[in-house]
Short mmCIF file of C-alpha atoms in Angstrom, two decimals:
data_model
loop_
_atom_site.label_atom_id
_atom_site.label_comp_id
_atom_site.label_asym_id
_atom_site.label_seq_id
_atom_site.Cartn_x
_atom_site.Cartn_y
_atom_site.Cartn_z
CA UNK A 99 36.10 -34.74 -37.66
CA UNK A 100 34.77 -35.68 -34.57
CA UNK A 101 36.08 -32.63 -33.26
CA UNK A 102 34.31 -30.57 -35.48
CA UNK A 103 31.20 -32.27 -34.85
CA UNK A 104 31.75 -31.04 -31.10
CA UNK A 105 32.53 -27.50 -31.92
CA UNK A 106 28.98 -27.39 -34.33
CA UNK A 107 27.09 -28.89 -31.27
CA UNK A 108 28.61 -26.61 -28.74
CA UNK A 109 27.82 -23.46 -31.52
CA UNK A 110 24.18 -24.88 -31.39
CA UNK A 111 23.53 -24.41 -27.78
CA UNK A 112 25.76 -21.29 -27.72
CA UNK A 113 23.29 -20.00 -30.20
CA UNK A 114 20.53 -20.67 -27.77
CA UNK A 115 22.41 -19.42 -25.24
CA UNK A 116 23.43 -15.82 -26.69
CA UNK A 117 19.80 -15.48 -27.53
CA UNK A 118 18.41 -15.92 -24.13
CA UNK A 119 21.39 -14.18 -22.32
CA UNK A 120 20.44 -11.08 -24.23
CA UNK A 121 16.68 -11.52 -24.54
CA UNK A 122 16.93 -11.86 -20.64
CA UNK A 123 19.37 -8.28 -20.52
CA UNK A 124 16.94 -6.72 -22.36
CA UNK A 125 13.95 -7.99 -20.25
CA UNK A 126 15.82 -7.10 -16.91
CA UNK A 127 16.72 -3.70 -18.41
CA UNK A 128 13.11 -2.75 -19.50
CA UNK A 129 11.45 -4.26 -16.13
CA UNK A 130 13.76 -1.87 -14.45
CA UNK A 131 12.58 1.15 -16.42
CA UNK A 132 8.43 0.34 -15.98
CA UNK A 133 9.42 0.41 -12.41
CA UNK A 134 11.33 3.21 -12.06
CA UNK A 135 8.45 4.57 -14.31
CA UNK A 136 6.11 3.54 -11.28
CA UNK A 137 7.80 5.38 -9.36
CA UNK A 138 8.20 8.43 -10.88
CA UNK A 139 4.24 8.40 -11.83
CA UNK A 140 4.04 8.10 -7.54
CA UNK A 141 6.38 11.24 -7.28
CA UNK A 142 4.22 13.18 -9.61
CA UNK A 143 0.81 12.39 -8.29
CA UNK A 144 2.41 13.30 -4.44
CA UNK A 145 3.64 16.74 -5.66
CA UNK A 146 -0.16 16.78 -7.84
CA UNK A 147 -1.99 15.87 -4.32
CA UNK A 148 0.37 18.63 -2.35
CA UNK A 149 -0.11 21.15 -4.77
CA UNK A 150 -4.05 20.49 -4.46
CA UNK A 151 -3.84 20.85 -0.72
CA UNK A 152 -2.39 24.38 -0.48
CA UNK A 153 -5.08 25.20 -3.32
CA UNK A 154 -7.49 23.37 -1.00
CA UNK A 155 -6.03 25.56 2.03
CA UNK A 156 -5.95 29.13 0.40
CA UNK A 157 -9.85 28.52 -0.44
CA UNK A 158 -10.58 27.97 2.60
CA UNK A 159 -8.93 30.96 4.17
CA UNK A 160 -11.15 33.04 1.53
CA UNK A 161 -13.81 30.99 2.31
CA UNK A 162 -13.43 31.98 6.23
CA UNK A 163 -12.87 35.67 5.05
CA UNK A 164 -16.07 35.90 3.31
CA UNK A 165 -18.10 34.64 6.29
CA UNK A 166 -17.28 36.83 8.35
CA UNK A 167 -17.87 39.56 5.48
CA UNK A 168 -21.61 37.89 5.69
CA UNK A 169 -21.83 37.85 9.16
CA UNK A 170 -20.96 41.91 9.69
CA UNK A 171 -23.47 42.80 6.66
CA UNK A 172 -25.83 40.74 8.65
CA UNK A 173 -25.41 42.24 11.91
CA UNK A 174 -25.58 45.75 10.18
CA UNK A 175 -28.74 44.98 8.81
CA UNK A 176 -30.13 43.29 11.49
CA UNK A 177 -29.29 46.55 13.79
CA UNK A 178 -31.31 48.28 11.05
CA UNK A 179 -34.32 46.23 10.60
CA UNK A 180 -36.16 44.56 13.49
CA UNK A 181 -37.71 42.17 11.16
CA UNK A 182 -34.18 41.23 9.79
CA UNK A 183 -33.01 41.33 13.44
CA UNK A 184 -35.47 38.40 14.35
CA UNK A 185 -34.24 36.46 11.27
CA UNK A 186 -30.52 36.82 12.19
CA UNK A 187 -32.10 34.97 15.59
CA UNK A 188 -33.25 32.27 13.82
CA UNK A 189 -30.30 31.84 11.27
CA UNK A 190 -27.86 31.69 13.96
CA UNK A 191 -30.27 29.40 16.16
CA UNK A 192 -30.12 27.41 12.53
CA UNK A 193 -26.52 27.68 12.52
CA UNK A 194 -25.73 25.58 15.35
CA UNK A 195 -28.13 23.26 15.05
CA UNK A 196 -26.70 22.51 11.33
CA UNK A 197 -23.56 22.89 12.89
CA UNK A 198 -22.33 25.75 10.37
CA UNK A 199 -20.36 27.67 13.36
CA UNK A 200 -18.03 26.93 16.25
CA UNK A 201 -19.90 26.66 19.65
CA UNK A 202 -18.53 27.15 23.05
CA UNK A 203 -20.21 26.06 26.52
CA UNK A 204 -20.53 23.90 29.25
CA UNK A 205 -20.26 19.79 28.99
CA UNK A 206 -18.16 16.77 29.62
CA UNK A 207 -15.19 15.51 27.55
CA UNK A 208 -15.18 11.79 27.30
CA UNK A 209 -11.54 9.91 26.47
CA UNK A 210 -12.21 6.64 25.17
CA UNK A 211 -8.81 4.56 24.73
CA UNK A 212 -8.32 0.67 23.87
CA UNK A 213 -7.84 -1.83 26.82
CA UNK A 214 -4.79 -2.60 27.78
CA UNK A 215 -5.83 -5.62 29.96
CA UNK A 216 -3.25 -8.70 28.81
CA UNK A 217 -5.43 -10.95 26.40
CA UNK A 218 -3.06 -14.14 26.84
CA UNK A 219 -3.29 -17.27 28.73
CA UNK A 220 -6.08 -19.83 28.52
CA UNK A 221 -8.46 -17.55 28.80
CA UNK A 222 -7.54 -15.51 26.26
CA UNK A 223 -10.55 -14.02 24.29
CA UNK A 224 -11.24 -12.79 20.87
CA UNK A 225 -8.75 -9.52 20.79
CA UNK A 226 -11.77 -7.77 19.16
CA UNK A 227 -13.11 -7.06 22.75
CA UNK A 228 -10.66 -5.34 23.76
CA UNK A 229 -10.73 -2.29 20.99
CA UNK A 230 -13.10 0.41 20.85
CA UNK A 231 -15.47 0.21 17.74
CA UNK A 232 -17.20 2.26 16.21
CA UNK A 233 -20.70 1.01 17.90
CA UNK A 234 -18.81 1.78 21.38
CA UNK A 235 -18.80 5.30 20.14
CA UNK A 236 -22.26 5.56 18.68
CA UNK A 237 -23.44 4.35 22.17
CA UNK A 238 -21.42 6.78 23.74
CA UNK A 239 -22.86 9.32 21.47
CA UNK A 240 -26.05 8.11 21.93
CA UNK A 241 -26.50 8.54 25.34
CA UNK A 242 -25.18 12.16 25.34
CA UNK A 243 -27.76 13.37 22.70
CA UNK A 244 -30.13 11.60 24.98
CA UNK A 245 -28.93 13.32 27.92
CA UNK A 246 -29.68 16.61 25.95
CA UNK A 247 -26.14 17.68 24.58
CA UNK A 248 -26.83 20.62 22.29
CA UNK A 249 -23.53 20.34 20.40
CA UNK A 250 -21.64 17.36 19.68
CA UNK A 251 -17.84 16.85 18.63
CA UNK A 252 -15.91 13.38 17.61
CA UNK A 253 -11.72 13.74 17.91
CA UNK A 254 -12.94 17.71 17.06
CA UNK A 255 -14.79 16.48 14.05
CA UNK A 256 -18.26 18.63 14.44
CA UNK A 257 -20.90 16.13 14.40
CA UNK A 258 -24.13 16.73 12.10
CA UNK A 259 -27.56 15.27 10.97
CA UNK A 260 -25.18 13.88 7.53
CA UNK A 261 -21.96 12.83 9.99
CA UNK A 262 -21.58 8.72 9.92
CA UNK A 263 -19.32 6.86 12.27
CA UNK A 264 -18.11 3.72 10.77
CA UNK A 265 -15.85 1.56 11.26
CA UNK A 266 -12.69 1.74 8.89
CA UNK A 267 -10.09 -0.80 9.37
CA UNK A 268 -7.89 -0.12 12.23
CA UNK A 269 -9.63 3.42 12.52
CA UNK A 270 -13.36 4.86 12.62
CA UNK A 271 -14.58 7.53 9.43
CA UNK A 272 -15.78 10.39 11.19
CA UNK A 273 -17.24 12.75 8.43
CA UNK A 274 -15.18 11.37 5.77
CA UNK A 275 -11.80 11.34 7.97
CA UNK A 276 -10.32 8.72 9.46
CA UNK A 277 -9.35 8.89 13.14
CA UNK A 278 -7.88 6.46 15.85
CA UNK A 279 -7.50 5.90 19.31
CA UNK A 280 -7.66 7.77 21.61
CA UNK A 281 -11.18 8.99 20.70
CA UNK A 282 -12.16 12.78 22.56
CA UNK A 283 -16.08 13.02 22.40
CA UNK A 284 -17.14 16.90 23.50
CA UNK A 285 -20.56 17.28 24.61
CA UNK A 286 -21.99 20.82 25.16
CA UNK A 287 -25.03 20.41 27.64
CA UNK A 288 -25.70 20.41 30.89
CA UNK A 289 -22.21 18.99 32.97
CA UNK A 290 -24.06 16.89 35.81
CA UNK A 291 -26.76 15.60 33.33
CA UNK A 292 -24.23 14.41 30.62
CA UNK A 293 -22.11 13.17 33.25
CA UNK A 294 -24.79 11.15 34.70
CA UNK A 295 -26.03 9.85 32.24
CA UNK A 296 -22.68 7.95 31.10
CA UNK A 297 -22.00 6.63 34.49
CA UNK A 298 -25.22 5.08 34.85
CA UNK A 299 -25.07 2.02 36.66
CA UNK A 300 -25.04 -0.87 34.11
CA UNK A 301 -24.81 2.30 31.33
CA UNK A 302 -22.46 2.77 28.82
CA UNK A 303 -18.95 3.25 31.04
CA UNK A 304 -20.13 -0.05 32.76
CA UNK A 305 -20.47 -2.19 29.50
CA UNK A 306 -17.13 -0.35 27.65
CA UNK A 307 -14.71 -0.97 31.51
CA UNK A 308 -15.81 -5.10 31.71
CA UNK A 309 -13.52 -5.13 28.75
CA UNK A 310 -10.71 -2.38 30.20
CA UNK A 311 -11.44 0.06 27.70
CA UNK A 312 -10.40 2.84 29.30
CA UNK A 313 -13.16 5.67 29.14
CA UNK A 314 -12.51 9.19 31.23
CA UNK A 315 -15.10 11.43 31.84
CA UNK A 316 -14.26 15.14 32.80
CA UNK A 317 -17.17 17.97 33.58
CA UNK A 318 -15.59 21.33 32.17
CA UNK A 319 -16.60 24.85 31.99
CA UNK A 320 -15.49 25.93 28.53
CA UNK A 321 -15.77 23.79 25.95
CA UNK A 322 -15.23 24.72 22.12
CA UNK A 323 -16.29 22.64 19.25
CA UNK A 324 -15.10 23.69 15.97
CA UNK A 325 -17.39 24.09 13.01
CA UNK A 326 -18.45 21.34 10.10
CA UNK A 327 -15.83 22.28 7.96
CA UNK A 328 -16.92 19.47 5.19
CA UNK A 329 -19.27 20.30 1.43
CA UNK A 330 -22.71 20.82 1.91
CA UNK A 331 -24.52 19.81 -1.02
CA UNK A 332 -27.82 18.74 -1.12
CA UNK A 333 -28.85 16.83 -4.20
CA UNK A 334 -31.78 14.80 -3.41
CA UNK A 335 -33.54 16.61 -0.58
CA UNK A 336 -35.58 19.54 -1.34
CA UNK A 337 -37.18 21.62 1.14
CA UNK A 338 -41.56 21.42 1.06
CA UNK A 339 -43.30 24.19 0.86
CA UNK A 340 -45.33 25.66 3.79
CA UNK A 341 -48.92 24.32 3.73
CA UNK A 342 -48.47 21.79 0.86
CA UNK A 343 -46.51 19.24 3.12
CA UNK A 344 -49.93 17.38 4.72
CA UNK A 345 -50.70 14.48 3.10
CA UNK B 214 36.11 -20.63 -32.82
CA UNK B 215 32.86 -21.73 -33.90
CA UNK B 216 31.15 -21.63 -30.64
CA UNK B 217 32.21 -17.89 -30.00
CA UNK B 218 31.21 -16.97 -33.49
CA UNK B 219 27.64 -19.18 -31.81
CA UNK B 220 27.27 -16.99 -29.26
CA UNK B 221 27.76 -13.70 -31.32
CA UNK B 222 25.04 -15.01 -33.83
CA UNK B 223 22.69 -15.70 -30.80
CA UNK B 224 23.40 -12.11 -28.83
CA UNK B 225 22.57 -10.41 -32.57
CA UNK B 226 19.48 -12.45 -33.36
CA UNK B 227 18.08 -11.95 -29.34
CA UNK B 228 18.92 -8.00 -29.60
CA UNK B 229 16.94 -8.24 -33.34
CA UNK B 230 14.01 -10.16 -31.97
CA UNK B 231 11.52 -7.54 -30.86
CA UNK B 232 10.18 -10.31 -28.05
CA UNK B 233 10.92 -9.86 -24.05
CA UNK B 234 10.12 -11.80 -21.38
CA UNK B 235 7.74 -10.67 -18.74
CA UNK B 236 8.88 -10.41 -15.14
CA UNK B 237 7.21 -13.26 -13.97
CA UNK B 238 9.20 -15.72 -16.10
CA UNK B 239 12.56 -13.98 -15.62
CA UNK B 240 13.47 -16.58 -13.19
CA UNK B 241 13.11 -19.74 -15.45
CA UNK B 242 15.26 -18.12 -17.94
CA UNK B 243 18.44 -17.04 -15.57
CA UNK B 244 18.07 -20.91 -15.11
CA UNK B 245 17.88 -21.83 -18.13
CA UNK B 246 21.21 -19.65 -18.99
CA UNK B 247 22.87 -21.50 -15.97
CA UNK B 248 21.95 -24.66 -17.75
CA UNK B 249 23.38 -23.75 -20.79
CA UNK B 250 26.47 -22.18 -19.28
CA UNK B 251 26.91 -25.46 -17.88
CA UNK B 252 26.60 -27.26 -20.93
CA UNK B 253 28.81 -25.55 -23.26
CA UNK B 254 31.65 -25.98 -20.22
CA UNK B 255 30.97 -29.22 -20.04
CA UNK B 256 30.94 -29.90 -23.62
CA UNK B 257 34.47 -28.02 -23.71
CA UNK B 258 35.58 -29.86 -21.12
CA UNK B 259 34.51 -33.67 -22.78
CA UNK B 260 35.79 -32.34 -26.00
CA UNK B 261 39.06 -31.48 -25.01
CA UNK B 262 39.27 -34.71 -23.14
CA UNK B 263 38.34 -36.70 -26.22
CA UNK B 264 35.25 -37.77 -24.72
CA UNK B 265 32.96 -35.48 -26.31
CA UNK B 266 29.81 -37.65 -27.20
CA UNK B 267 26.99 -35.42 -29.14
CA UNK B 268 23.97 -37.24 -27.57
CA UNK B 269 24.97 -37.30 -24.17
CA UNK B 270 25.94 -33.29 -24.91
CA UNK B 271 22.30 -32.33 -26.53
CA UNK B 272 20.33 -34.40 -24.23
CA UNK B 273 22.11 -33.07 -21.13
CA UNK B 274 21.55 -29.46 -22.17
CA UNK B 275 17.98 -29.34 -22.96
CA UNK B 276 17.37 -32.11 -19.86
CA UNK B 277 19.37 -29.94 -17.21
CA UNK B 278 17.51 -26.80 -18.64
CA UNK B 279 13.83 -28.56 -18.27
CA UNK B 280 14.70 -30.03 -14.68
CA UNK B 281 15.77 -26.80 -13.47
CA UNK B 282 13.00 -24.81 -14.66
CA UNK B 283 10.36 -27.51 -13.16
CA UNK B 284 12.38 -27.04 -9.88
CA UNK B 285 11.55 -23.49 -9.79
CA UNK B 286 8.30 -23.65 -10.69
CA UNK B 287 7.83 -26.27 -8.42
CA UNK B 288 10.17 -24.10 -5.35
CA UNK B 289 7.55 -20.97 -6.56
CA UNK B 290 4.86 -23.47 -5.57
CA UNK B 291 5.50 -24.79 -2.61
CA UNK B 292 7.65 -21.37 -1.37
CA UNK B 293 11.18 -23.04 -1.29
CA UNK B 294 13.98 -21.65 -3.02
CA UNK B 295 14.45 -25.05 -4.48
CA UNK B 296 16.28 -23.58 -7.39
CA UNK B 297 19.51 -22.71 -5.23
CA UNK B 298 19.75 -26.16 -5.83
CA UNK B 299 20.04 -26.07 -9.33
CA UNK B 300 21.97 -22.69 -9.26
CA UNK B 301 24.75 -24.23 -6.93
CA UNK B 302 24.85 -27.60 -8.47
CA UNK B 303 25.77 -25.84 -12.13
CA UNK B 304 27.99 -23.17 -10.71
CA UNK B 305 30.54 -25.75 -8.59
CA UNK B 306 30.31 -27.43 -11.94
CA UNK B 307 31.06 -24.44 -13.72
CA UNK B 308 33.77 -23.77 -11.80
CA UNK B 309 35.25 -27.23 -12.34
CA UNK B 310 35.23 -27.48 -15.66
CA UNK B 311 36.80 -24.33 -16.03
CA UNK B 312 39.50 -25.72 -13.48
CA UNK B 313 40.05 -28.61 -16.08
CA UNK B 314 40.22 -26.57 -19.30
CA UNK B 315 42.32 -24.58 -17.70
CA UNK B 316 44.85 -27.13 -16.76
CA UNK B 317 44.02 -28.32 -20.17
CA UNK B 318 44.98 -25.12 -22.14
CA UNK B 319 47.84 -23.91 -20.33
CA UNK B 320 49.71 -27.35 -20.57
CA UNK B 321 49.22 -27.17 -24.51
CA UNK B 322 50.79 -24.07 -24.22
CA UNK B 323 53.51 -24.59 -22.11
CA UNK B 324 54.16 -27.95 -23.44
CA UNK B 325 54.84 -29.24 -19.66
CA UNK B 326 52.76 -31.37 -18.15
CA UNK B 327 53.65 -30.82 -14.22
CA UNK B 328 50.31 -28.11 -13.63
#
């Protein structure tokens, strides 16, 4: 009898325990599949996101076939037409400025590159010093447009009145991409202006090497800087009309 | 007997039961199986030994299960496994009981008792 009594008790908890061992298979088995799930979902968005990049890539061969398309009808009718012909001056004058073709010239190619003084020691700093940031840049910049550089390029990212330079985590957003050290900066200008006017004494070199960061500044005869390859839309701005702009 | 015919009834009515448990919790429950492995062993064990009492038996199973789950939930807490301890503590007991049902069954059987 007492025997029996055991055997019920023992039934009990093997009840409990048959109900959690499989509750728990179950659970482990079905966890498994919403992960592998998870995965798969990954897998199909990367093929989605590859797929969208050739697309992205063939559109912008056509889109490079049908400029040039433009540009010959243009220069025919500009050869034509010295009315047109003046225009074509001013659209391709327009066209650099907006930054709409590639440009080639004289300048200076600064190298900026993080410090690699050792931080350690008692007199060991905030590390933040000792990376460029996106303000080092912007000064950099700044100083160039200053000095008169007609055409400016970031890590051959063309630079334009809608570019921002921000930081972004571990790496600076250059119109909309993300870029890290080392950072090229291509200035077309004049080569001894630009150039002096980074070395200045106390200018922008001097502030960037009390830290170490390493900044290299080269005079060269050819430069290229590509074209603003981004979307140009303008949503907001519209342009005012001759004569009705005074206030 | 009964106890296998236990566990059959409580593997049907968990594969009926349309309820799962989410990941997060999936820990307290492989405990909670430990504990109850434990248990029924033990209560084996006792039974076979003629020391099976049911109070000691009930009370030991749902208290082993409870203090094992608070041990992970406190290990989850303060980022120590602490529930190895648990794990190990029920498996060498495991283990032993086994050893002594064992011993237990095969003497009945071979009606010698120099295992």
């Amino acid at each position: 009898m007492r025997n029996f009594k055991a055997q019920i008790a023992i039934a009990f908890v093997c009840v409990i325990l048959g109900v959690m061992i499989s509750i728990q298979l179950k659970s482990v088995k079905r966890n498994d599949a919403v992960q592998s799930k998870q995965f798969q979902r990954a897998d199909e968005l990367q093929l989605e996101l590859s797929k969208e990049k050739e697309k992205n890539e063939n559109l912008y061969k056509q889109l490079l076939q049908y400029e040039k398309d433009l540009n010959s009808y243009e220069k025919q009718f500009s050869e034509k037409n010295v009315i047109a012909g003046a225009l074509k001056q001013r659209l391709d004058q327009a066209e650099i400025l907006s930054g709409l073709t590639a440009v080639e010239g004289k300048g200076v190619v600064a190298v900026l590159n993080d410090s690699k003084l050792k931080n350690e020691g008692s007199m060991a700093v905030d590390e933040n010093y000792f990376v460029i940031h996106d303000e080092d840049i912007l000064m950099v910049l700044n100083e160039l447009a200053d000095a008169g550089a007609e055409a400016l390029s970031l890590n051959d990212e063309r630079l334009i009145a809608t570019s921002e330079i921000r930081c972004a985590g571990a790496t600076v957003s250059v119109n909309n991409n993300r870029y890290s050290t080392p950072f090229t900066i291509k200035a077309i200008g004049n080569p001894d202006t630009l150039e002096a006017a980074l070395n200045l004494r106390g200018g922008v070199v001097d502030i960037l090497k009390q830290w170490g960061i390493e900044v290299s500044v080269k005079k060269s005869n050819k430069i290229f800087i590509p074209r603003y390859d981004g979307y140009i839309n303008f949503e907001y701005a519209v342009p005012v009309k001759k004569g009705g702009g005074d206030q | 007997m009964i106890p296998i015919i236990g566990l059959l009834v409580g593997v049907i009515i968990g594969i009926l039961v349309p309820y799962h448990i989410p990941t997060q919790y999936s820990p307290y429950i492989a405990i909670a199986i430990l504990a109850a492995l434990d248990s029924v062993f033990g209560g084996i064990t006792a039974s076979f030994q003629g020391k099976f009492n049911i109070k000691m038996f009930i009370s030991g199973f749902f208290g082993n299960a409870i203090l094992a789950a608070m041990l992970t939930y406190i290990g989850k807490k303060l980022d120590v496994d602490i529930y190895l301890a648990a794990i190990i503590v029920f498996g060498t007991r495991l283990f032993h009981n086994f050893a002594i049902i064992r011993r237990f069954l095969l003497n009945k059987y071979l009606k010698s008792d120099n295992i």
